[in-house]
Amino acid sequence: MCSTPSSVDVLIVGAGPAGLAAACSAAQYKMSTRIIDKKEGRTETGHADGIQSRTLEILESFGILDPILKQGIHDVDMSHWRSGKDSRFGQVLLNQGAVEQAFIEHLDKKDIHVEWHREAESLHFSPDAGGDTQHFPVNVGVKADGSNAYGLEEVETIHARYLIACDGAHGWVGSQLDVQSDVASEESTWGVLDIIPITNFPDIRHSCSINSQPHGSVMTLPRENRLVRLYIQLREDLDEKALQHHTSSPRAMVETAEQLMKPYNLTYKYCDWWSNYSIGRRLVKNFRPHERVFLTGDAAHTHSPKGGQGMNVSIQDSYNLLWKIRAVIANGADPIILETYETERRPVAEQLMELDSQLVHAYEKEQKDTSSGIYEVRDQHAGFMAGVGVVYAHSVLIAQERNSKPARNLQLGMRLPSVLVVNQCDGIALQMGERLMSDGSWRLLVFPGDLRQPERMESLAYFTDSLSKCLRPVSLQRKQDPEWRCPLVELLLIQSSPRSAVNMLDLPELFHPFDDIKGWDYWKVFTDDREQAYTGYGIDEGGPGCLVLCRPDQHIAWIGSMGDTAGLRKYFSAIFEMPT
Amino acid sequence: MCSTPSSVDVLIVGAGPAGLAAACSAAQYKMSTRIIDKKEGRTETGHADGIQSRTLEILESFGILDPILKQGIHDVDMSHWRSGKDSRFGQVLLNQGAVEQAFIEHLDKKDIHVEWHREAESLHFSPDAGGDTQHFPVNVGVKADGSNAYGLEEVETIHARYLIACDGAHGWVGSQLDVQSDVASEESTWGVLDIIPITNFPDIRHSCSINSQPHGSVMTLPRENRLVRLYIQLREDLDEKALQHHTSSPRAMVETAEQLMKPYNLTYKYCDWWSNYSIGRRLVKNFRPHERVFLTGDAAHTHSPKGGQGMNVSIQDSYNLLWKIRAVIANGADPIILETYETERRPVAEQLMELDSQLVHAYEKEQKDTSSGIYEVRDQHAGFMAGVGVVYAHSVLIAQERNSKPARNLQLGMRLPSVLVVNQCDGIALQMGERLMSDGSWRLLVFPGDLRQPERMESLAYFTDSLSKCLRPVSLQRKQDPEWRCPLVELLLIQSSPRSAVNMLDLPELFHPFDDIKGWDYWKVFTDDREQAYTGYGIDEGGPGCLVLCRPDQHIAWIGSMGDTAGLRKYFSAIFEMPT
C-alpha cells in the first residue's frame, strides 16, 4: 500500500455492501478509488442474508458470482418468498459477511484494499468544486485509529473528484452536510438470530411463518452451514421489563420461539449471530447533499429486514451511480446525468418504504384474522423484490416511449432480460446477460432478422456505415491512458438465420473488429438458434429489424427501428458533445 | 513449512496432473502427504488441453470444479469430438497449466505445498516392508537443488508408507526399480502449437480436421483466451532435413499449416506454446514394481495426444489408487485390495493404446481415401473417451453380476450416473453426483419405493435394524484421531413418494443421525420428485426395494434387493475383518 494515491476519482466512506459494491464498480470502470471504514474489519456473520435475482445479475457482471452461488443456499422451498420469474437466477441465502468477503477478495485481486481502522474527520470543498471534472475538489481529512496496519500516515487528507457516502444510517458524511430525513416507526419489536437448531419441527429447513396468538410469531429461513435464521416478534402487550428479558440473550429469544412453536421443541448449542430491533423507516430528503457527494445504501434509506431487501438495494444504489460518474470523468458526459441517480433511486427507496409498511401491516393483520395478507403483498411486489421489476422513468438517460414498438416485450427503463443465444463462430450457447459484463460501455444490440435475404444484408451494411459516421465523435475518450480505451458503445449482432447460413467475415467489420495481434474478434455476432431472442423480446423476424441500446447497467436506454441512426444520435447528443 | 513431517502416509514424486490429483486425493482422505518435483514450477501453459466428463466429475468430488469451468471453453462445436452423453458434463478445453494451477491452489488451502526444486536421489526399503501398515518402510533421500525456497534441509530422508511415482515417462522411480515397458512407435511426426490465429478461415473457432493430399493435415481446436490449438501432421515423404526445417519453429509450422489450409490464409503474432513429437506408445509391464510403490499417469503409460486422453487418464489413475490406500491405512482394509489398482487400470491403459493406434490408422486411412474412419473410431469409443464408459471387472472390490437385476440400468463396476433428486427437508434439487463428495466413505443408496405404504416403511425399519448390527464392526476406525472419523459407509435414502407425504423424523434414525451440537442431519434423505432416479436406474417402484453400494470413487460395488444384508456383509467380509 506504499503507492496509495492521495488523489482519487472516488473516495468511498464505509465498507459495507453499498461501499464494497461502489469500490467494485470503480475498479470495473478503471477509476482510481480508495475505500475507508472506521470499523476493524468486515461484518463477521449474520445481518442481511437474502440475495435477490437482480443482485446476482450484477455480481455476475462484476465476475464475482461464483463464490456467492457456491456458498449460498438456493431455491429454498418458500411459502412466503418468490424469486423473480424473469431472471435466470432465483434467490440465494447467504450471510452478509460472506458476501462482503467475496467483494473484498475480488477487490484485493484488483489491488484495491479496504482501509479498516480509518476514520474521516474533516470535510471541505475546494472553491472550484463546480463543473470541471479534472480537479479533485473534495478534501477529506482521515486519521488511522487503533492498529494502523497499512503503514499509512496517521493523519492524511484524501482529495477526490467525488465522495460516496456508504456509512450507514446517521453516518458521518450525512451529519457533516446536515442531511435531514423523513422518519416513520412502528411499535413492534423483533429479535433476530442465526442458530443451528435442534428441533423436531419438521419444516425447519423451509421458510416458514408461524403465528401463535396472542403470544407473537416466528419466521424461519434456512441458511448455509446448517444455520437457520429466526425472526421472532415479541408480544405487543409485554411491558418494558418483560420485553427486556425476552430480548436480552439468544437463549431467552429461543425460549420465546419455542413457546410460539409448541407442541414442537426448539433449542440449540451453537448461535452464530443475534440482535434485536424495533421497526423503523428512514429516508433522507436529499440523496446528493452536495454536487460532489452522493449517499447510497443505508446512508440514504433504512427499513425493517422483513423483505430481505436491504443489502440488495444498497448494492443496486452504488451500481446505478458509479458508471455515471465514470461516463462524466472518462467519456466527457454532461454532469447533468448525475442528477438521474436521485431521480432513479429515490422512487425505488420510496417503493421499498411502502412495501415494508405493507408487509408489517399485513403481518399484524395476519396475526389477527389469519388471512393471507403477506402472500398477497409479496405476490404483488414479487418483481420489485427480486430487483428485476425496477423500471427507471424517462430522463436524459432513458428515452421516451414511442407508439411504434419494434420490440414489443421490452420496456424502456427496465433491465434487459437475458435470453440464450449462440455464438456465430464457435456454436457455444451463452446467456445474453453473461455477455453484458460491466465495463462502462453502452451496448447496442442489433437485430437485423434473417440475413439470408440479400436486402437484409444490404440494409445492415447501410446502417453500420451511417452508424460509424454518426457515433464516431462519441467514441473519443477524454483520458488518453490506453487503460481507459473501452469502446463507449459496443455493438453486438443477433441474427435470426441458421448459424451455418452466415459467414461472420461477410458481415460489416464493425461486428468483428480486427486487431493486429489478436486477429478478428469472434465474440460479437450471435444467432437466435435457441429461438429465445426474437420471440422473447417480441421482435418481428420479418420486420425491418430492430435496435436496442442498453446502458452500462443493462437498463434499456433506447429502442429503435433498424437504420434509425438519427434517433441514436439524438439520444447521445443529450449526453455528449457531438460536433457535427 | 517448518512443520513438514519427515514421515508421511504417501510420498508423491512428480507434480504433474497425476501427482497433483494424488496429493488432492490424499488431502481429501486426510492422509499425510508430501509432493516433490525437481522442476522449478508447474507447467506454464500448453501441453494437454482436453478435460473429459469423468474428470470433471472427479474434480467436482474434490470441490475444485468451479475454477476449471470458469476458465475453460465448453461445448465447442466439434465435428470429431463427442462428449459422453451419460454425464452432466461435456468436455471442457483448458490448458494443462491452468488445471495444475487449480489443483495447486486447492492444495495450498489444505496446507499441502508442492515442493519444487526437490529431487529424489535414493530409494530403499526397511526390512519390515511387508504387511504391517503402521510403519514407514519406504525411505527416499531427497535433495533441494538450486533455489531452496522452503527453508528445508538441503538433503533429507522422507519416510513413507507408500510411494506414488508420478514422474512421467522414463521417470526416476521406474528406473530405480528397473521397470520394463512394451513400446510401439509409428512413423508420423506432428507439430503442435497454441496461437492466437489471424486468418480468414471461417471455421477457426470449431474443432476441424483439414486434409490436404498429399501434403499433410491440420487439426484445430479452439481454446481459452482466443487461443487455437493446431496439430500439424508433416508429410511422410519429407526427408530428415526438410522435416527438421518444418518443425524447427512455430513460424515454420504455421507456414506449413497455411499451405495445407489454402486458399485461406493463416498467420499469428502471439504464440503461447509449441512442441513437436513422433507418435509412440509405451506401457509398463508392472504398475506396482514393489509392494509399496505404484506408478500412475505417464509413469505407467504414454501415447499420442490424438484422443485428448493423457491428462484425464493420469488423474483417473491416481483417483483409483488413493482411496484404496486410505482404506488400508485408516480402516484396516486387507491390503489385497491394492492389487485391484493394476487389475482395474491396466485394462484402461491397454484400451487407450488400442484406441490411439486405431485413431492414428484411421487418420492415415482418411487421408488416403477420405472415408470417415476417424468419426467411426470416435463414435465407437465415445463413452471410453469421455471417461464414463470405464467399467471395472469383478474383483474383491466389485461384486459379481447376478441374474436378478433390481436396478436394470446399472452395471456393476460402472461409475454411478448422476440423477437429479430433491432433498426431503428443504426441497432443494441436487445432482446425486454432487452428494457423492470424495471423503473415503462407501455410500449405500437405499431405494425403498413408496413409503406411504406401511409395509414399505416396516421393511425399511427392519432392514436398517439388521444393517446396523451387520455393519457395526466395519464402522470401527483403526486410527483413533477424531479427524479420521468419517463413516466407512454412509447411508442415503431415495424414496419415491411425494415429498410432503413423508416426515423425515419418522424414518429410522440411521437416515438422520443426531449430533449434540448440530442437531439432526437433514442431508441424507431424498425424494424422486423429478422422476429421474427410479426410472433412470431401472428400479421398479412397485418392487421390493433396492440397495446400491458405491465405492469411494463412485463406482458401483454391489447391488442387492432391499433387506439383503447378508449380501452386503459378504461384500465387506472380503475386505475387512468382520468379527461375528
PDB file of N, CA, C and O in Angstrom, chain A residues 66 70 73-74 77 196 198-200 202 204-206 226 269 425-426 428 499 503 505 514 516-523, chain B residues 66 70 73-74 77 196 198-200 202 204-206 226 269 425-426 428 499 503 505 514 516-523:
ATOM      1  N   ASP A  66     -19.534 -16.610  -8.738  1.00  0.00           N
ATOM      2  CA  ASP A  66     -19.246 -17.994  -8.346  1.00  0.00           C
ATOM      3  C   ASP A  66     -19.140 -18.220  -6.839  1.00  0.00           C
ATOM      4  O   ASP A  66     -19.762 -19.142  -6.318  1.00  0.00           O
ATOM      5  N   LYS A  70     -21.691 -20.621  -4.760  1.00  0.00           N
ATOM      6  CA  LYS A  70     -21.119 -21.821  -4.168  1.00  0.00           C
ATOM      7  C   LYS A  70     -21.464 -21.933  -2.678  1.00  0.00           C
ATOM      8  O   LYS A  70     -21.769 -23.004  -2.187  1.00  0.00           O
ATOM      9  N   ILE A  73     -27.399 -20.841  -0.152  1.00  0.00           N
ATOM     10  CA  ILE A  73     -28.494 -21.811  -0.231  1.00  0.00           C
ATOM     11  C   ILE A  73     -29.423 -21.344  -1.352  1.00  0.00           C
ATOM     12  O   ILE A  73     -29.788 -20.172  -1.409  1.00  0.00           O
ATOM     13  N   HIS A  74     -29.771 -22.260  -2.254  1.00  0.00           N
ATOM     14  CA  HIS A  74     -30.547 -21.883  -3.436  1.00  0.00           C
ATOM     15  C   HIS A  74     -31.968 -22.406  -3.379  1.00  0.00           C
ATOM     16  O   HIS A  74     -32.221 -23.470  -2.848  1.00  0.00           O
ATOM     17  N   ASP A  77     -37.478 -23.986  -0.535  1.00  0.00           N
ATOM     18  CA  ASP A  77     -38.919 -24.120  -0.571  1.00  0.00           C
ATOM     19  C   ASP A  77     -39.505 -23.003   0.280  1.00  0.00           C
ATOM     20  O   ASP A  77     -39.440 -23.027   1.502  1.00  0.00           O
ATOM     21  N   ILE A 196     -27.869 -23.048  14.830  1.00  0.00           N
ATOM     22  CA  ILE A 196     -28.072 -24.408  14.327  1.00  0.00           C
ATOM     23  C   ILE A 196     -29.131 -25.010  15.230  1.00  0.00           C
ATOM     24  O   ILE A 196     -28.873 -25.323  16.394  1.00  0.00           O
ATOM     25  N   ILE A 198     -31.854 -27.342  17.096  1.00  0.00           N
ATOM     26  CA  ILE A 198     -32.100 -28.741  17.457  1.00  0.00           C
ATOM     27  C   ILE A 198     -33.580 -28.814  17.765  1.00  0.00           C
ATOM     28  O   ILE A 198     -34.057 -28.226  18.737  1.00  0.00           O
ATOM     29  N   THR A 199     -34.338 -29.480  16.901  1.00  0.00           N
ATOM     30  CA  THR A 199     -35.792 -29.379  16.969  1.00  0.00           C
ATOM     31  C   THR A 199     -36.439 -30.564  16.289  1.00  0.00           C
ATOM     32  O   THR A 199     -35.838 -31.203  15.419  1.00  0.00           O
ATOM     33  N   ASN A 200     -37.667 -30.863  16.679  1.00  0.00           N
ATOM     34  CA  ASN A 200     -38.448 -31.863  15.945  1.00  0.00           C
ATOM     35  C   ASN A 200     -39.504 -31.197  15.066  1.00  0.00           C
ATOM     36  O   ASN A 200     -40.380 -31.858  14.528  1.00  0.00           O
ATOM     37  N   PRO A 202     -40.897 -30.278  11.854  1.00  0.00           N
ATOM     38  CA  PRO A 202     -40.495 -30.948  10.602  1.00  0.00           C
ATOM     39  C   PRO A 202     -40.086 -29.988   9.484  1.00  0.00           C
ATOM     40  O   PRO A 202     -39.316 -30.371   8.607  1.00  0.00           O
ATOM     41  N   ILE A 204     -38.302 -27.224   9.566  1.00  0.00           N
ATOM     42  CA  ILE A 204     -37.282 -26.258   9.978  1.00  0.00           C
ATOM     43  C   ILE A 204     -36.364 -25.864   8.820  1.00  0.00           C
ATOM     44  O   ILE A 204     -35.763 -24.793   8.840  1.00  0.00           O
ATOM     45  N   ARG A 205     -36.254 -26.713   7.786  1.00  0.00           N
ATOM     46  CA  ARG A 205     -35.419 -26.326   6.633  1.00  0.00           C
ATOM     47  C   ARG A 205     -36.252 -25.662   5.534  1.00  0.00           C
ATOM     48  O   ARG A 205     -35.818 -25.571   4.389  1.00  0.00           O
ATOM     49  N   HIS A 206     -37.477 -25.246   5.875  1.00  0.00           N
ATOM     50  CA  HIS A 206     -38.273 -24.420   4.968  1.00  0.00           C
ATOM     51  C   HIS A 206     -38.230 -22.972   5.454  1.00  0.00           C
ATOM     52  O   HIS A 206     -37.816 -22.707   6.570  1.00  0.00           O
ATOM     53  N   ARG A 226     -25.839 -25.349   7.907  1.00  0.00           N
ATOM     54  CA  ARG A 226     -26.828 -25.879   8.854  1.00  0.00           C
ATOM     55  C   ARG A 226     -27.545 -24.801   9.657  1.00  0.00           C
ATOM     56  O   ARG A 226     -28.386 -25.105  10.500  1.00  0.00           O
ATOM     57  N   LYS A 269     -27.259 -25.443  20.421  1.00  0.00           N
ATOM     58  CA  LYS A 269     -25.970 -25.377  21.110  1.00  0.00           C
ATOM     59  C   LYS A 269     -25.108 -24.276  20.509  1.00  0.00           C
ATOM     60  O   LYS A 269     -24.270 -23.699  21.155  1.00  0.00           O
ATOM     61  N   CYS A 425     -19.615 -18.057 -34.302  1.00  0.00           N
ATOM     62  CA  CYS A 425     -18.383 -18.691 -34.787  1.00  0.00           C
ATOM     63  C   CYS A 425     -18.080 -20.032 -34.144  1.00  0.00           C
ATOM     64  O   CYS A 425     -17.603 -20.931 -34.823  1.00  0.00           O
ATOM     65  N   ASP A 426     -18.318 -20.156 -32.865  1.00  0.00           N
ATOM     66  CA  ASP A 426     -17.938 -21.429 -32.257  1.00  0.00           C
ATOM     67  C   ASP A 426     -19.129 -22.262 -31.821  1.00  0.00           C
ATOM     68  O   ASP A 426     -18.953 -23.366 -31.306  1.00  0.00           O
ATOM     69  N   ILE A 428     -21.073 -21.956 -29.394  1.00  0.00           N
ATOM     70  CA  ILE A 428     -21.280 -22.085 -27.946  1.00  0.00           C
ATOM     71  C   ILE A 428     -22.477 -21.236 -27.530  1.00  0.00           C
ATOM     72  O   ILE A 428     -22.568 -20.060 -27.891  1.00  0.00           O
ATOM     73  N   ARG A 499     -27.245 -20.719 -38.125  1.00  0.00           N
ATOM     74  CA  ARG A 499     -25.862 -20.332 -37.929  1.00  0.00           C
ATOM     75  C   ARG A 499     -24.999 -20.623 -39.152  1.00  0.00           C
ATOM     76  O   ARG A 499     -24.164 -19.814 -39.545  1.00  0.00           O
ATOM     77  N   ASN A 503     -21.506 -16.368 -42.837  1.00  0.00           N
ATOM     78  CA  ASN A 503     -20.083 -16.353 -42.514  1.00  0.00           C
ATOM     79  C   ASN A 503     -19.776 -15.008 -41.871  1.00  0.00           C
ATOM     80  O   ASN A 503     -19.980 -13.954 -42.481  1.00  0.00           O
ATOM     81  N   LEU A 505     -17.276 -13.297 -41.451  1.00  0.00           N
ATOM     82  CA  LEU A 505     -16.383 -12.368 -42.144  1.00  0.00           C
ATOM     83  C   LEU A 505     -17.087 -11.642 -43.298  1.00  0.00           C
ATOM     84  O   LEU A 505     -16.566 -10.667 -43.832  1.00  0.00           O
ATOM     85  N   PHE A 514     -10.887  -5.932 -36.208  1.00  0.00           N
ATOM     86  CA  PHE A 514      -9.604  -6.611 -36.369  1.00  0.00           C
ATOM     87  C   PHE A 514      -8.558  -5.964 -35.477  1.00  0.00           C
ATOM     88  O   PHE A 514      -8.488  -4.753 -35.333  1.00  0.00           O
ATOM     89  N   ASP A 516      -4.319  -6.139 -34.643  1.00  0.00           N
ATOM     90  CA  ASP A 516      -3.083  -6.621 -35.257  1.00  0.00           C
ATOM     91  C   ASP A 516      -2.569  -7.894 -34.591  1.00  0.00           C
ATOM     92  O   ASP A 516      -1.987  -8.762 -35.254  1.00  0.00           O
ATOM     93  N   ILE A 517      -2.735  -7.977 -33.285  1.00  0.00           N
ATOM     94  CA  ILE A 517      -2.189  -9.137 -32.571  1.00  0.00           C
ATOM     95  C   ILE A 517      -3.245 -10.215 -32.360  1.00  0.00           C
ATOM     96  O   ILE A 517      -2.981 -11.395 -32.532  1.00  0.00           O
ATOM     97  N   LYS A 518      -4.449  -9.773 -32.028  1.00  0.00           N
ATOM     98  CA  LYS A 518      -5.482 -10.753 -31.671  1.00  0.00           C
ATOM     99  C   LYS A 518      -6.326 -11.205 -32.858  1.00  0.00           C
ATOM    100  O   LYS A 518      -7.215 -12.048 -32.697  1.00  0.00           O
ATOM    101  N   GLY A 519      -6.097 -10.626 -34.036  1.00  0.00           N
ATOM    102  CA  GLY A 519      -6.886 -11.028 -35.194  1.00  0.00           C
ATOM    103  C   GLY A 519      -8.329 -10.553 -35.067  1.00  0.00           C
ATOM    104  O   GLY A 519      -8.619  -9.569 -34.387  1.00  0.00           O
ATOM    105  N   TRP A 520      -9.261 -11.273 -35.717  1.00  0.00           N
ATOM    106  CA  TRP A 520     -10.670 -10.896 -35.663  1.00  0.00           C
ATOM    107  C   TRP A 520     -11.240 -11.152 -34.276  1.00  0.00           C
ATOM    108  O   TRP A 520     -10.809 -12.067 -33.588  1.00  0.00           O
ATOM    109  N   ASP A 521     -12.226 -10.347 -33.942  1.00  0.00           N
ATOM    110  CA  ASP A 521     -12.965 -10.573 -32.699  1.00  0.00           C
ATOM    111  C   ASP A 521     -14.153 -11.478 -33.031  1.00  0.00           C
ATOM    112  O   ASP A 521     -15.039 -11.102 -33.798  1.00  0.00           O
ATOM    113  N   TYR A 522     -14.170 -12.685 -32.443  1.00  0.00           N
ATOM    114  CA  TYR A 522     -15.209 -13.671 -32.771  1.00  0.00           C
ATOM    115  C   TYR A 522     -16.368 -13.660 -31.787  1.00  0.00           C
ATOM    116  O   TYR A 522     -17.170 -14.586 -31.771  1.00  0.00           O
ATOM    117  N   TRP A 523     -16.446 -12.646 -30.945  1.00  0.00           N
ATOM    118  CA  TRP A 523     -17.419 -12.721 -29.845  1.00  0.00           C
ATOM    119  C   TRP A 523     -18.467 -11.588 -29.850  1.00  0.00           C
ATOM    120  O   TRP A 523     -18.938 -11.168 -28.827  1.00  0.00           O
TER     121      TRP A 523
ATOM    122  N   ASP B  66     -15.176 -25.446  -9.997  1.00  0.00           N
ATOM    123  CA  ASP B  66     -15.509 -24.084 -10.412  1.00  0.00           C
ATOM    124  C   ASP B  66     -14.418 -23.380 -11.212  1.00  0.00           C
ATOM    125  O   ASP B  66     -14.694 -22.819 -12.269  1.00  0.00           O
ATOM    126  N   LYS B  70     -14.874 -22.203 -15.078  1.00  0.00           N
ATOM    127  CA  LYS B  70     -14.865 -20.767 -15.328  1.00  0.00           C
ATOM    128  C   LYS B  70     -13.865 -20.392 -16.426  1.00  0.00           C
ATOM    129  O   LYS B  70     -14.148 -19.558 -17.274  1.00  0.00           O
ATOM    130  N   ILE B  73     -13.188 -23.602 -22.096  1.00  0.00           N
ATOM    131  CA  ILE B  73     -14.116 -23.447 -23.214  1.00  0.00           C
ATOM    132  C   ILE B  73     -15.034 -24.669 -23.198  1.00  0.00           C
ATOM    133  O   ILE B  73     -14.565 -25.795 -23.101  1.00  0.00           O
ATOM    134  N   HIS B  74     -16.344 -24.417 -23.286  1.00  0.00           N
ATOM    135  CA  HIS B  74     -17.314 -25.508 -23.144  1.00  0.00           C
ATOM    136  C   HIS B  74     -17.998 -25.835 -24.457  1.00  0.00           C
ATOM    137  O   HIS B  74     -18.224 -24.949 -25.266  1.00  0.00           O
ATOM    138  N   ASP B  77     -18.391 -26.633 -30.782  1.00  0.00           N
ATOM    139  CA  ASP B  77     -18.953 -27.303 -31.935  1.00  0.00           C
ATOM    140  C   ASP B  77     -17.876 -28.232 -32.493  1.00  0.00           C
ATOM    141  O   ASP B  77     -16.898 -27.795 -33.089  1.00  0.00           O
ATOM    142  N   ILE B 196      -2.779 -17.395 -31.160  1.00  0.00           N
ATOM    143  CA  ILE B 196      -3.966 -16.598 -31.478  1.00  0.00           C
ATOM    144  C   ILE B 196      -3.917 -16.405 -32.989  1.00  0.00           C
ATOM    145  O   ILE B 196      -3.088 -15.657 -33.504  1.00  0.00           O
ATOM    146  N   ILE B 198      -4.553 -15.443 -36.867  1.00  0.00           N
ATOM    147  CA  ILE B 198      -5.097 -14.358 -37.702  1.00  0.00           C
ATOM    148  C   ILE B 198      -5.363 -14.996 -39.050  1.00  0.00           C
ATOM    149  O   ILE B 198      -4.437 -15.405 -39.748  1.00  0.00           O
ATOM    150  N   THR B 199      -6.639 -15.158 -39.373  1.00  0.00           N
ATOM    151  CA  THR B 199      -6.994 -15.989 -40.519  1.00  0.00           C
ATOM    152  C   THR B 199      -8.365 -15.620 -41.047  1.00  0.00           C
ATOM    153  O   THR B 199      -9.195 -15.078 -40.309  1.00  0.00           O
ATOM    154  N   ASN B 200      -8.606 -15.914 -42.312  1.00  0.00           N
ATOM    155  CA  ASN B 200      -9.960 -15.786 -42.859  1.00  0.00           C
ATOM    156  C   ASN B 200     -10.633 -17.148 -42.995  1.00  0.00           C
ATOM    157  O   ASN B 200     -11.673 -17.273 -43.632  1.00  0.00           O
ATOM    158  N   PRO B 202     -13.094 -19.626 -42.085  1.00  0.00           N
ATOM    159  CA  PRO B 202     -14.306 -19.288 -41.320  1.00  0.00           C
ATOM    160  C   PRO B 202     -14.544 -20.179 -40.101  1.00  0.00           C
ATOM    161  O   PRO B 202     -15.188 -19.762 -39.149  1.00  0.00           O
ATOM    162  N   ILE B 204     -12.449 -21.377 -37.855  1.00  0.00           N
ATOM    163  CA  ILE B 204     -11.288 -21.459 -36.972  1.00  0.00           C
ATOM    164  C   ILE B 204     -11.691 -21.633 -35.506  1.00  0.00           C
ATOM    165  O   ILE B 204     -10.910 -22.141 -34.701  1.00  0.00           O
ATOM    166  N   ARG B 205     -12.930 -21.224 -35.128  1.00  0.00           N
ATOM    167  CA  ARG B 205     -13.359 -21.449 -33.743  1.00  0.00           C
ATOM    168  C   ARG B 205     -14.133 -22.767 -33.605  1.00  0.00           C
ATOM    169  O   ARG B 205     -14.843 -22.973 -32.622  1.00  0.00           O
ATOM    170  N   HIS B 206     -14.035 -23.639 -34.611  1.00  0.00           N
ATOM    171  CA  HIS B 206     -14.555 -25.002 -34.487  1.00  0.00           C
ATOM    172  C   HIS B 206     -13.383 -25.944 -34.259  1.00  0.00           C
ATOM    173  O   HIS B 206     -12.233 -25.585 -34.435  1.00  0.00           O
ATOM    174  N   ARG B 226      -8.792 -16.700 -26.594  1.00  0.00           N
ATOM    175  CA  ARG B 226      -8.646 -16.511 -28.044  1.00  0.00           C
ATOM    176  C   ARG B 226      -7.678 -17.491 -28.694  1.00  0.00           C
ATOM    177  O   ARG B 226      -7.440 -17.425 -29.899  1.00  0.00           O
ATOM    178  N   LYS B 269       0.524 -13.423 -34.424  1.00  0.00           N
ATOM    179  CA  LYS B 269       1.507 -12.563 -33.767  1.00  0.00           C
ATOM    180  C   LYS B 269       1.883 -13.151 -32.413  1.00  0.00           C
ATOM    181  O   LYS B 269       2.961 -12.928 -31.915  1.00  0.00           O
ATOM    182  N   CYS B 425     -36.038 -32.479   3.088  1.00  0.00           N
ATOM    183  CA  CYS B 425     -36.355 -31.475   4.106  1.00  0.00           C
ATOM    184  C   CYS B 425     -36.469 -30.058   3.578  1.00  0.00           C
ATOM    185  O   CYS B 425     -37.323 -29.305   4.018  1.00  0.00           O
ATOM    186  N   ASP B 426     -35.602 -29.668   2.674  1.00  0.00           N
ATOM    187  CA  ASP B 426     -35.688 -28.272   2.236  1.00  0.00           C
ATOM    188  C   ASP B 426     -36.179 -28.130   0.805  1.00  0.00           C
ATOM    189  O   ASP B 426     -36.315 -27.018   0.316  1.00  0.00           O
ATOM    190  N   ILE B 428     -34.711 -28.642  -1.931  1.00  0.00           N
ATOM    191  CA  ILE B 428     -33.723 -28.188  -2.895  1.00  0.00           C
ATOM    192  C   ILE B 428     -33.308 -29.360  -3.785  1.00  0.00           C
ATOM    193  O   ILE B 428     -32.994 -30.446  -3.293  1.00  0.00           O
ATOM    194  N   ARG B 499     -42.868 -35.675  -1.726  1.00  0.00           N
ATOM    195  CA  ARG B 499     -42.065 -35.171  -0.630  1.00  0.00           C
ATOM    196  C   ARG B 499     -42.902 -34.884   0.617  1.00  0.00           C
ATOM    197  O   ARG B 499     -42.505 -35.188   1.736  1.00  0.00           O
ATOM    198  N   ASN B 503     -42.443 -37.519   6.678  1.00  0.00           N
ATOM    199  CA  ASN B 503     -41.733 -36.671   7.629  1.00  0.00           C
ATOM    200  C   ASN B 503     -40.418 -37.365   7.959  1.00  0.00           C
ATOM    201  O   ASN B 503     -40.407 -38.490   8.460  1.00  0.00           O
ATOM    202  N   LEU B 505     -38.381 -37.230  10.235  1.00  0.00           N
ATOM    203  CA  LEU B 505     -38.153 -37.710  11.593  1.00  0.00           C
ATOM    204  C   LEU B 505     -38.887 -39.020  11.895  1.00  0.00           C
ATOM    205  O   LEU B 505     -38.625 -39.674  12.894  1.00  0.00           O
ATOM    206  N   PHE B 514     -28.283 -37.947  14.818  1.00  0.00           N
ATOM    207  CA  PHE B 514     -28.363 -36.779  15.682  1.00  0.00           C
ATOM    208  C   PHE B 514     -26.987 -36.455  16.245  1.00  0.00           C
ATOM    209  O   PHE B 514     -26.214 -37.324  16.605  1.00  0.00           O
ATOM    210  N   ASP B 516     -25.087 -33.787  19.046  1.00  0.00           N
ATOM    211  CA  ASP B 516     -25.420 -32.930  20.188  1.00  0.00           C
ATOM    212  C   ASP B 516     -25.416 -31.453  19.835  1.00  0.00           C
ATOM    213  O   ASP B 516     -26.200 -30.672  20.370  1.00  0.00           O
ATOM    214  N   ILE B 517     -24.504 -31.049  18.997  1.00  0.00           N
ATOM    215  CA  ILE B 517     -24.381 -29.626  18.672  1.00  0.00           C
ATOM    216  C   ILE B 517     -25.114 -29.272  17.381  1.00  0.00           C
ATOM    217  O   ILE B 517     -25.792 -28.258  17.291  1.00  0.00           O
ATOM    218  N   LYS B 518     -25.024 -30.160  16.398  1.00  0.00           N
ATOM    219  CA  LYS B 518     -25.586 -29.839  15.086  1.00  0.00           C
ATOM    220  C   LYS B 518     -27.026 -30.304  14.908  1.00  0.00           C
ATOM    221  O   LYS B 518     -27.622 -30.070  13.859  1.00  0.00           O
ATOM    222  N   GLY B 519     -27.575 -31.006  15.906  1.00  0.00           N
ATOM    223  CA  GLY B 519     -28.939 -31.473  15.765  1.00  0.00           C
ATOM    224  C   GLY B 519     -29.033 -32.587  14.733  1.00  0.00           C
ATOM    225  O   GLY B 519     -28.077 -33.305  14.479  1.00  0.00           O
ATOM    226  N   TRP B 520     -30.238 -32.717  14.116  1.00  0.00           N
ATOM    227  CA  TRP B 520     -30.441 -33.749  13.104  1.00  0.00           C
ATOM    228  C   TRP B 520     -29.671 -33.415  11.847  1.00  0.00           C
ATOM    229  O   TRP B 520     -29.493 -32.256  11.508  1.00  0.00           O
ATOM    230  N   ASP B 521     -29.292 -34.465  11.127  1.00  0.00           N
ATOM    231  CA  ASP B 521     -28.680 -34.286   9.812  1.00  0.00           C
ATOM    232  C   ASP B 521     -29.794 -34.315   8.761  1.00  0.00           C
ATOM    233  O   ASP B 521     -30.473 -35.334   8.611  1.00  0.00           O
ATOM    234  N   TYR B 522     -29.986 -33.204   8.075  1.00  0.00           N
ATOM    235  CA  TYR B 522     -31.099 -33.094   7.128  1.00  0.00           C
ATOM    236  C   TYR B 522     -30.697 -33.408   5.688  1.00  0.00           C
ATOM    237  O   TYR B 522     -31.432 -33.111   4.770  1.00  0.00           O
ATOM    238  N   TRP B 523     -29.514 -33.969   5.488  1.00  0.00           N
ATOM    239  CA  TRP B 523     -28.997 -34.077   4.115  1.00  0.00           C
ATOM    240  C   TRP B 523     -28.742 -35.511   3.661  1.00  0.00           C
ATOM    241  O   TRP B 523     -27.860 -35.784   2.877  1.00  0.00           O
TER     242      TRP B 523
END
